[in-house]
Amino acid sequence: MDPEKPRKILVVEDDSDMLLGLKKLLTKEGYEVETSGDGIQASELVRKNFYSIVLLDLKLPGIDGFEVLKLIKETRPDSEVIIITGHGNLDTAIQALKLNASDFITKPFMKEAILIALQRANEKIAIKKKLKEYTETLEIKVQAAIVEIVRRQEFERRLIQSSIDGIVGSDGEGKIVIYNEAAEDIFGFPPAEVLQKKNINALYPAPIAEKIQRDLAGQIAPDKPLGWKEITISNRQGEEIPVRFSGNIIRSNGGTIGSVGFFHDLRQVKKLEQELIRSERQAAIGQTMASIAHYIKNILSGLQGGIYVANTALEKNDMDRFKAGWEMLQKNTNRITTLVKDLLNYSRARDPEYRMASVNEIVQEVQNLIEPRAREYNIKLTRNLDPNLPPISLDPQGIHNALLNLVSNALDACISGRERDDLEVKITTAQSNKSLIIEVSDNGAGMDEEVKKQLFTSFFSTKKGKGTGLGLLTTHKIIQEHRGTIAVKSEKGKGSTFIIELPKAEKAMNKGGQ
Amino acid sequence: MGKAVLIVDDDPDIILYVSTILEKIGCHTSGAKNGEEAMNKIKQNRPDLIILDVVMPLLSGVKLYRDLKVSEKFKSIPIIILSGISKQTFLDSQEALSEFTDQPIPEPSAYVEKPPEPEQFTKIVQRFVQ
């Protein structure tokens, strides 16, 4: 049906002349016109057919026009009814309008009045139709929007729930409104005891809870998240649980509406760290054992060899060779003595004693100790110290031993590489923002890659018969206890530089050094 | 008899010890205290057998062994490894070095762990000098 121009129209009028006239006029206007002269027939027609517009005279034979109007509005609410009344019959007209008639025209009527009333009825139909369409579309849209909102809410809920980090959200007053499964794992409280019941003060460590509360109250303006940091929380059972925490204040339209805290459980990580340290330590012990066994094998070879050589010499009465065998026995006995001494040195459970001390002073002491030996071999021993080096917390005896070891090594490297007469060992101190740097360099024998690789890892020595390979291992251990690093640069035939870095601020490891 | 044996070890005691063992069965022994010195001696005077230590300064036994085994001239000289490190460690380090060469490196003729036991060591050496 053309929405602008409903085709079907019913005219109900007992005056047959007027009926005819109206039919003629309306047909000419393009309507499909049906007519009826009485209320009963009109009611039947209305029941049977749908008319967009009904022109209804209220004074009818048979049934009263009002009854027909009521019927139309009950059965065909979309039909527009235009009432025809006698002139001056305003009360009737108003009554009809109350019964949802859309308009009225008074008899005797003019053609224009009818056309205007029809036009208005048509407009009304069109608007009604549009409204209906609009409402239907709106309903579909609202339905879709609701589905989307529910989907998103569900998605976000699951997102929060499935996070491996504990998530705790509060409203603007600090009352907890979000508490996921991971948070439950960490804090130990069931959600029913927390959600809407507890304040963040009950879960968070006091300083963090206080800060969030202050921020929520808007006392601190910047929208800066509380960065990740490692903290310890105590859970429902009173256990201390290490977590990495980060949080933020949630703002909207310039106000604070809540807070969120993320808790990354570190229990597993800490456990793995412990296990790693343990297994590394075991591996190190195993390696040390293997190295010691290897070293003892060498000594054993010397002892057995000495006995064998001496015995053979005795059989042949070869005094020179007997002496050589005897010397082998003596030398390897000495090697065992040195080994035992070095082992004791390495393993001696001396507690490091940390105090504020000057690295330059320790360098000075070491230099004084080494000076006579350096002079004996005509090796220049120089130092270049940063006078502004701040004192740091260290174990003076440990650092002394470590430095003494490095400087002795440098001297040995010079002695074994004596192909030049400008041999020099240099000790330098310097500093960066975060650390003190001690360098011990020599222009002695230097090392090839193979030797460098084995420096700190094995019981390795290039000083056959003299060194046990424990010196650098001990040095390494001391520097590690200070949370420092030791590195080496070396070139075969050109010399080596050992670089120790000690952190300025970092507190050294706990007593005993784990 | 009278075969020439080169003993390569940075420990002079081992050289003396092994020399004493080998002289008993009539070998002519000489010593070298590192791989570099050994290579020079081998070039001057090709030995019939080499007793080689693994861990040495300058040119290590691992490297010398490989250099000899890839040399057309010297690869036929039998080499007995005499070392404190295990055979497996030696083979592993050979494997690590083999990245630099296409040729497969044959295993040593014999492998003896320190300390050498004179009687047993003599038997092993005799396989190569008779």
XYZ file of C-alpha atoms in Angstrom:
644
model
C 0.000 0.000 0.000
C 1.269 3.423 -0.857
C 2.027 4.968 2.540
C 1.294 8.504 1.350
C -2.022 7.638 -0.136
C -4.005 4.774 1.390
C -6.182 3.397 -1.317
C -9.026 1.891 0.645
C -11.561 4.178 2.233
C -14.932 3.439 3.745
C -17.623 6.064 3.831
C -20.479 5.487 6.283
C -23.356 7.996 5.771
C -27.115 7.507 5.883
C -27.804 10.403 3.524
C -27.586 8.647 0.161
C -27.108 11.861 -1.827
C -24.228 12.888 0.291
C -22.834 9.320 0.131
C -22.882 9.444 -3.620
C -21.275 12.858 -3.681
C -18.491 11.780 -1.327
C -17.858 8.603 -3.306
C -17.513 10.612 -6.482
C -15.159 13.107 -4.902
C -12.964 10.471 -3.213
C -12.772 8.239 -6.270
C -11.608 11.235 -8.193
C -8.935 11.805 -5.508
C -7.634 8.295 -6.266
C -9.166 6.288 -3.400
C -10.798 2.928 -3.668
C -14.090 3.814 -2.074
C -16.633 1.572 -0.398
C -19.789 2.908 1.084
C -22.359 1.930 3.653
C -25.624 3.506 4.688
C -25.979 1.944 8.151
C -24.024 0.984 11.208
C -24.614 -2.782 11.106
C -23.403 -3.171 7.574
C -20.495 -0.808 8.274
C -19.461 -2.939 11.282
C -19.439 -6.076 9.141
C -17.332 -4.375 6.491
C -14.848 -3.172 9.110
C -14.566 -6.675 10.555
C -13.996 -8.124 7.103
C -11.680 -5.549 5.491
C -9.002 -3.120 6.461
C -9.674 0.507 5.545
C -6.976 3.049 5.967
C -9.515 5.764 6.486
C -13.114 5.584 7.555
C -15.402 8.586 7.098
C -18.041 7.983 9.719
C -21.339 9.765 10.308
C -22.270 9.416 13.950
C -26.020 9.504 13.350
C -26.783 6.151 11.791
C -29.688 3.790 11.602
C -29.194 0.424 13.247
C -26.119 0.952 15.414
C -24.995 4.212 16.823
C -21.923 5.767 15.142
C -19.995 5.709 18.450
C -20.379 1.919 18.597
C -18.922 1.648 15.112
C -16.081 3.980 16.104
C -15.312 1.860 19.177
C -15.373 -1.275 17.070
C -13.001 0.200 14.523
C -10.563 1.340 17.196
C -10.705 -2.049 18.899
C -10.311 -4.219 15.834
C -8.448 -1.930 13.475
C -6.324 0.432 15.579
C -4.387 1.507 12.519
C -7.442 2.798 10.710
C -7.923 6.539 10.861
C -11.516 7.615 11.529
C -12.825 11.012 10.431
C -16.125 11.867 12.104
C -18.928 13.581 10.250
C -21.148 15.606 12.583
C -23.930 18.035 12.278
C -23.123 21.699 12.499
C -22.708 22.967 16.068
C -22.519 19.490 17.493
C -19.148 20.154 19.143
C -19.754 17.972 22.235
C -20.284 14.921 20.070
C -17.148 15.738 18.129
C -15.060 16.061 21.304
C -16.478 12.785 22.595
C -15.477 11.122 19.329
C -11.962 12.568 19.500
C -11.702 11.151 23.025
C -12.480 7.771 21.497
C -9.456 8.242 19.252
C -11.138 9.589 16.143
C -8.474 11.489 14.265
C -10.506 14.411 13.019
C -13.961 15.669 12.411
C -15.787 17.612 9.739
C -19.112 19.309 10.144
C -22.109 19.125 7.844
C -22.802 20.663 5.511
C -19.198 20.439 4.415
C -17.105 21.890 1.779
C -14.883 19.931 -0.524
C -11.735 21.694 0.873
C -12.569 20.693 4.440
C -12.820 17.030 3.418
C -9.601 17.144 1.467
C -7.736 18.790 4.361
C -9.101 16.236 6.821
C -8.026 13.426 4.490
C -4.615 14.924 4.059
C -4.184 15.171 7.808
C -5.303 11.581 8.242
C -2.848 10.489 5.577
C -0.053 12.379 7.260
C -0.950 10.775 10.533
C -0.859 7.337 8.938
C 2.504 8.079 7.398
C 3.918 9.324 10.724
C 2.486 6.351 12.555
C 4.076 4.061 10.028
C 7.421 5.772 10.318
C 7.187 5.708 14.074
C 6.452 2.031 13.988
C 9.386 1.346 11.716
C 11.614 3.523 13.863
C 10.505 1.796 17.041
C 11.105 -1.586 15.512
C 14.596 -0.591 14.342
C 15.306 0.925 17.720
C 14.240 -2.252 19.450
C 16.537 -4.291 17.230
C 19.392 -1.873 17.884
C 18.815 -1.824 21.620
C 18.664 -5.614 21.618
C 21.951 -5.803 19.728
C 23.532 -3.240 22.032
C 22.451 -5.182 25.092
C 23.885 -8.380 23.643
C 27.148 -6.545 22.909
C 27.327 -5.030 26.385
C 26.675 -8.387 28.002
C 29.259 -9.985 25.734
C 31.812 -7.331 26.612
C 31.094 -7.538 30.290
C 31.470 -11.281 30.125
C 34.667 -10.910 28.111
C 36.111 -8.461 30.607
C 35.016 -10.583 33.521
C 36.703 -13.625 32.005
C 39.738 -11.553 31.094
C 40.137 -10.473 34.689
C 39.412 -13.965 35.976
C 41.847 -15.683 33.669
C 44.745 -13.357 34.429
C 47.628 -15.202 36.058
C 48.276 -12.046 38.036
C 46.068 -11.266 40.977
C 43.823 -8.303 40.166
C 42.097 -6.324 42.910
C 39.865 -3.396 41.998
C 38.272 -0.944 44.396
C 35.640 1.735 44.077
C 36.349 5.359 44.863
C 36.144 4.702 48.601
C 38.589 1.815 48.510
C 35.949 -0.898 48.817
C 36.951 -3.983 46.859
C 34.718 -4.705 43.868
C 37.006 -6.831 41.703
C 38.942 -9.796 43.035
C 40.024 -12.496 40.634
C 41.022 -16.125 41.126
C 44.724 -15.377 41.080
C 44.162 -12.771 43.799
C 42.336 -15.446 45.794
C 45.355 -17.754 45.392
C 47.648 -15.086 46.749
C 45.542 -13.584 49.542
C 43.740 -16.758 50.548
C 40.364 -15.098 51.219
C 37.345 -16.488 49.328
C 35.714 -13.843 47.091
C 32.559 -13.838 49.238
C 34.570 -12.506 52.178
C 36.186 -9.810 50.095
C 33.882 -8.457 47.417
C 31.879 -5.478 48.672
C 33.014 -6.380 52.205
C 36.676 -5.597 52.571
C 38.570 -2.400 51.990
C 41.957 -2.440 50.249
C 43.467 -1.603 53.664
C 42.667 -5.174 54.676
C 44.718 -6.700 51.835
C 47.448 -4.261 50.880
C 50.548 -3.463 52.908
C 49.856 -0.301 54.887
C 52.073 2.154 52.968
C 50.543 1.173 49.626
C 46.971 1.172 50.932
C 47.533 4.603 52.453
C 48.957 6.000 49.273
C 46.049 4.669 47.205
C 43.556 6.067 49.705
C 45.264 9.457 49.528
C 45.225 9.354 45.732
C 41.580 8.292 45.716
C 40.744 11.258 47.921
C 42.309 13.342 45.171
C 45.078 14.762 47.308
C 47.660 13.830 44.729
C 46.946 14.926 41.245
C 49.330 13.216 38.794
C 47.936 10.271 36.902
C 51.008 8.201 37.464
C 50.784 4.438 37.988
C 52.482 2.920 40.990
C 55.337 1.181 39.188
C 56.249 -2.469 39.595
C 58.047 -3.231 42.760
C 58.709 -6.295 44.810
C 56.797 -6.323 48.051
C 55.680 -8.872 50.581
C 52.044 -9.272 51.495
C 50.722 -11.417 54.279
C 47.805 -13.632 53.350
C 44.826 -14.924 55.298
C 46.950 -17.554 57.028
C 49.517 -14.910 57.958
C 52.067 -16.281 55.496
C 54.435 -13.784 53.959
C 54.125 -13.945 50.194
C 56.579 -12.262 47.831
C 54.820 -10.483 44.961
C 55.558 -7.977 42.279
C 53.020 -5.202 42.682
C 51.817 -2.452 40.400
C 48.748 -0.321 40.778
C 46.872 2.615 39.400
C 44.141 5.066 40.253
C 41.269 4.937 37.786
C 39.982 8.347 36.763
C 37.012 9.380 34.707
C 35.841 12.851 33.788
C 38.437 14.416 36.023
C 37.429 12.481 39.140
C 38.718 9.330 40.761
C 36.393 6.380 40.435
C 38.479 3.578 41.779
C 41.812 1.819 42.020
C 43.323 -1.323 40.630
C 46.217 -3.398 41.918
C 48.112 -6.145 40.083
C 49.909 -8.797 42.097
C 52.357 -11.121 40.387
C 52.999 -14.127 42.585
C 56.742 -14.654 43.012
C 56.617 -17.781 45.159
C 57.375 -20.105 42.258
C 60.072 -17.806 40.897
C 61.726 -17.553 44.294
C 61.593 -21.306 44.651
C 63.143 -21.807 41.216
C 65.802 -19.248 42.051
C 66.659 -21.187 45.186
C 66.755 -24.432 43.225
C 68.915 -22.856 40.557
C 71.368 -21.567 43.132
C 71.413 -25.006 44.720
C 71.980 -26.849 41.468
C 74.602 -24.352 40.358
C 76.353 -24.825 43.626
C 76.211 -28.588 43.212
C 77.548 -28.313 39.681
C 80.334 -26.078 40.945
C 81.178 -28.576 43.678
C 81.218 -31.385 41.107
C 83.449 -29.377 38.842
C 85.763 -28.510 41.687
C 85.964 -32.159 42.700
C 86.838 -33.184 39.152
C 89.468 -30.458 38.985
C 90.999 -31.468 42.300
C 91.042 -35.108 41.180
C 92.787 -34.070 37.977
C 95.334 -32.041 39.844
C 96.006 -34.854 42.304
C 96.426 -37.248 39.388
C 99.248 -35.054 38.130
C 100.927 -35.067 41.534
C 100.408 -38.801 41.794
C 102.098 -39.197 38.418
C 105.042 -37.250 39.771
C 105.223 -39.319 42.963
C 104.906 -42.669 41.190
C 107.306 -41.442 38.543
C 109.787 -40.361 41.220
C 109.666 -43.779 42.903
C 109.991 -45.531 39.556
C 112.882 -43.370 38.387
C 114.688 -43.719 41.726
C 114.218 -47.502 41.776
C 115.409 -47.881 38.218
C 118.421 -45.702 38.956
C 119.266 -47.834 41.993
C 119.183 -50.994 39.859
C 121.616 -49.414 37.422
C 123.577 -47.675 40.130
C 122.986 -44.403 38.271
C 123.433 -41.722 40.914
C 122.424 -38.794 38.692
C 119.173 -40.359 37.751
C 118.514 -41.370 41.329
C 118.865 -37.722 42.317
C 116.414 -36.719 39.594
C 113.881 -39.235 40.883
C 114.395 -38.112 44.428
C 113.850 -34.486 43.386
C 110.593 -35.505 41.721
C 109.427 -36.973 45.009
C 110.365 -33.807 46.897
C 108.794 -31.499 44.365
C 105.508 -33.346 44.279
C 105.380 -33.579 48.034
C 105.664 -29.776 48.016
C 102.898 -29.569 45.450
C 100.575 -31.458 47.773
C 101.482 -29.092 50.599
C 100.655 -26.061 48.435
C 97.416 -27.638 47.261
C 96.232 -28.329 50.781
C 97.123 -24.783 51.828
C 95.282 -23.237 48.895
C 92.266 -25.461 49.452
C 92.102 -24.369 53.054
C 92.434 -20.754 51.975
C 89.556 -21.125 49.557
C 87.227 -22.962 51.855
C 88.110 -21.357 55.135
C 84.858 -20.168 56.582
C 86.036 -16.655 57.232
C 83.023 -14.378 57.579
C 83.523 -11.352 55.366
C 83.496 -8.226 57.493
C 81.966 -5.341 55.630
C 82.736 -1.786 56.556
C 83.220 1.518 54.796
C 86.755 1.462 53.443
C 88.923 3.069 50.811
C 89.896 0.986 47.800
C 92.913 3.234 47.176
C 94.324 2.396 50.609
C 94.041 -1.313 49.892
C 95.795 -0.824 46.546
C 98.580 0.984 48.397
C 99.002 -1.906 50.868
C 99.128 -4.463 48.087
C 101.647 -2.418 46.161
C 103.912 -2.159 49.218
C 103.762 -5.926 49.654
C 104.616 -6.705 46.041
C 107.187 -3.948 45.461
C 110.290 -5.927 46.647
C 109.533 -8.874 44.351
C 108.850 -6.590 41.396
C 112.181 -4.849 41.966
C 113.951 -8.207 42.155
C 112.780 -9.022 38.611
C 113.217 -5.453 37.382
C 109.495 -5.009 36.717
C 108.029 -1.524 36.998
C 105.089 -1.390 39.384
C 102.989 1.743 38.868
C 99.636 3.006 40.022
C 97.176 5.559 38.757
C 94.553 6.196 41.427
C 91.452 8.348 41.267
C 91.872 10.658 44.327
C 88.097 11.272 44.503
C 87.163 7.637 44.966
C 84.473 7.501 47.683
C 84.770 4.903 50.428
C 82.347 1.991 49.915
C 81.091 -0.881 52.009
C 83.472 -3.795 51.479
C 85.368 -6.574 53.183
C 88.896 -5.061 53.273
C 90.664 -8.375 53.914
C 88.805 -10.059 51.030
C 89.505 -7.261 48.563
C 93.122 -7.194 49.754
C 93.471 -10.913 49.009
C 91.770 -10.598 45.650
C 93.992 -7.711 44.572
C 97.130 -9.355 45.909
C 96.283 -12.401 43.838
C 95.741 -10.390 40.650
C 98.923 -8.356 41.110
C 100.997 -11.498 41.870
C 99.568 -13.114 38.764
C 100.483 -10.042 36.727
C 104.010 -10.240 38.073
C 104.206 -13.969 37.244
C 102.959 -13.210 33.739
C 105.765 -10.673 33.343
C 108.373 -13.063 34.718
C 107.317 -15.915 32.419
C 107.136 -13.622 29.422
C 110.529 -11.993 29.809
C 111.301 -11.092 26.253
C 111.344 -7.350 26.793
C 112.971 -5.027 29.264
C 110.114 -2.566 29.748
C 107.959 -4.973 31.759
C 105.312 -3.189 33.772
C 102.412 -3.930 36.093
C 99.903 -1.114 36.454
C 97.112 -0.707 39.009
C 94.423 1.829 38.139
C 91.343 2.928 40.088
C 88.469 4.875 38.594
C 84.734 5.281 39.025
C 81.528 5.382 37.039
C 78.081 6.465 38.253
C 77.353 3.155 39.847
C 80.648 1.484 40.522
C 84.293 1.634 41.435
C 86.669 0.152 38.896
C 90.014 -1.436 39.699
C 92.231 -2.461 36.809
C 95.354 -4.580 37.068
C 97.255 -4.754 33.813
C 100.570 -6.180 32.729
C 102.534 -6.368 29.506
C 103.719 -9.894 30.221
C 102.998 -13.243 28.618
C 99.284 -12.720 27.888
C 96.857 -15.558 27.271
C 95.361 -17.287 24.279
C 91.622 -17.899 23.995
C 91.884 -21.406 25.354
C 93.548 -20.301 28.569
C 91.131 -17.356 28.923
C 88.130 -19.665 28.654
C 89.355 -21.790 31.536
C 90.362 -18.912 33.786
C 87.514 -18.881 36.259
C 85.847 -22.140 35.371
C 88.310 -24.802 36.289
C 91.089 -25.744 38.553
C 93.410 -24.622 35.903
C 96.917 -23.360 36.164
C 99.577 -22.485 33.650
C 102.216 -22.400 36.375
C 102.884 -26.124 36.422
C 104.210 -27.227 39.750
C 103.767 -23.801 41.326
C 100.134 -22.821 41.088
C 97.034 -24.776 41.932
C 94.615 -22.717 39.845
C 92.778 -21.749 42.995
C 93.954 -18.161 43.160
C 91.602 -16.731 40.531
C 88.788 -18.952 41.738
C 89.159 -17.434 45.205
C 89.399 -13.924 43.745
C 86.268 -14.546 41.718
C 84.442 -15.774 44.798
C 85.390 -12.661 46.788
C 84.271 -10.280 44.018
C 80.995 -12.177 43.653
C 80.383 -11.824 47.373
C 80.664 -8.075 46.868
C 78.119 -8.336 44.028
C 80.823 -7.089 41.729
C 82.129 -8.406 38.447
C 85.526 -9.419 37.194
C 86.470 -9.414 33.526
C 89.635 -10.015 31.584
C 91.158 -8.685 28.392
C 94.249 -10.415 27.147
C 96.338 -10.962 24.085
C 98.958 -13.609 23.714
C 102.409 -12.049 23.949
C 101.086 -8.575 24.726
C 99.758 -8.832 28.243
C 96.532 -9.017 30.232
C 94.186 -6.638 32.024
C 91.862 -7.756 34.804
C 88.971 -5.388 35.504
C 87.078 -5.500 38.793
C 83.881 -3.510 39.192
C 82.454 -3.041 42.669
C 78.984 -1.518 43.049
C 78.939 1.765 44.961
C 75.488 1.645 46.496
C 74.616 -2.018 46.439
C 74.814 -3.531 49.852
C 77.190 -6.425 49.809
C 75.873 -9.922 50.297
C 74.819 -11.019 53.720
C 77.296 -12.194 56.210
C 78.747 -15.483 55.133
C 77.928 -14.780 51.535
C 75.601 -17.764 51.029
C 114.452 -51.809 18.395
C 115.932 -48.456 19.038
C 112.792 -46.615 17.999
C 112.580 -42.846 18.505
C 109.834 -41.730 20.897
C 108.930 -38.075 21.513
C 107.355 -37.351 24.874
C 105.369 -34.115 24.940
C 104.410 -32.845 28.389
C 104.790 -29.515 30.131
C 105.694 -31.372 33.309
C 109.402 -32.370 33.151
C 108.730 -35.042 35.783
C 106.441 -36.881 33.403
C 109.047 -36.692 30.662
C 111.646 -38.181 33.010
C 109.235 -40.821 34.281
C 108.103 -41.951 30.830
C 111.656 -41.804 29.474
C 112.812 -44.109 32.239
C 110.054 -46.583 31.440
C 110.708 -46.522 27.697
C 114.493 -46.644 27.889
C 114.090 -50.025 29.611
C 112.686 -51.432 26.383
C 115.371 -49.786 24.316
C 113.598 -46.708 23.016
C 115.457 -43.493 22.254
C 113.438 -40.787 23.983
C 113.372 -37.046 23.719
C 111.099 -34.509 25.387
C 109.217 -31.359 24.452
C 107.481 -29.148 26.980
C 104.781 -27.764 24.741
C 103.094 -28.283 21.395
C 105.194 -25.671 19.625
C 108.497 -27.164 20.690
C 107.142 -30.612 19.833
C 106.211 -29.552 16.303
C 109.713 -28.199 15.703
C 111.291 -31.426 16.946
C 108.973 -33.561 14.837
C 109.893 -31.558 11.733
C 113.603 -31.937 12.436
C 113.554 -35.557 13.457
C 110.484 -37.599 12.616
C 109.764 -39.828 15.654
C 108.339 -43.373 15.399
C 105.880 -42.695 18.231
C 104.585 -39.682 20.115
C 103.421 -39.700 23.749
C 101.261 -36.612 24.083
C 99.800 -34.707 27.031
C 96.596 -32.729 26.430
C 96.599 -29.690 28.707
C 99.678 -27.574 27.995
C 100.443 -23.902 27.598
C 101.245 -22.395 24.188
C 100.187 -25.030 21.676
C 97.950 -27.480 23.519
C 97.865 -31.224 22.958
C 94.423 -30.968 21.432
C 95.645 -28.589 18.752
C 98.963 -30.381 18.131
C 97.100 -33.677 17.758
C 94.803 -32.191 15.159
C 97.649 -30.474 13.307
C 99.538 -33.761 13.067
C 96.494 -35.768 12.008
C 95.618 -33.411 9.161
C 99.238 -33.269 7.956
C 99.942 -35.609 5.019
C 103.516 -35.929 6.202
C 102.905 -36.786 9.831
C 99.464 -38.298 10.089
C 100.839 -41.853 10.050
C 102.892 -41.361 13.237
C 101.096 -43.257 16.014
C 100.152 -41.061 18.965
C 99.455 -42.261 22.499
C 97.656 -39.690 24.579
C 98.843 -39.612 28.190
C 96.732 -37.198 30.159
C 94.968 -36.432 33.374
C 91.779 -35.635 31.513
C 89.433 -38.388 30.408
C 89.349 -39.754 26.894
C 85.842 -38.415 26.439
C 86.886 -34.860 27.335
C 89.725 -35.135 24.832
C 87.389 -36.384 22.083
C 84.901 -33.617 22.906
C 87.574 -30.967 22.547
C 88.648 -32.511 19.239
C 85.051 -32.349 18.128
C 84.920 -28.670 19.102
C 88.026 -27.983 17.025
C 86.725 -29.983 14.060
C 84.521 -27.014 13.099
C 87.634 -25.594 11.498
C 88.452 -28.609 9.369
C 86.492 -30.786 6.963
C 88.579 -33.833 7.603
C 87.456 -36.349 10.183
C 90.103 -36.657 12.884
C 90.915 -40.292 13.743
C 90.962 -41.387 17.369
C 94.372 -41.672 19.059
C 96.219 -44.966 18.744
C 95.896 -45.422 22.501
C 94.705 -43.395 25.431
C 96.307 -43.672 28.845
C 95.150 -41.724 31.849
C 97.741 -40.373 34.278
C 99.422 -41.676 36.281
C 100.822 -44.309 33.883
C 101.336 -47.777 35.333
C 104.838 -48.849 34.090
C 104.118 -52.483 33.167
C 100.830 -51.783 31.411
C 102.170 -48.672 29.728
C 105.178 -50.655 28.422
C 102.811 -53.208 26.844
C 100.850 -50.491 25.075
C 103.981 -48.798 23.769
C 105.383 -52.113 22.543
C 102.423 -52.438 20.151
C 103.806 -49.484 18.210
C 107.560 -49.825 18.463
C 108.143 -53.443 17.532
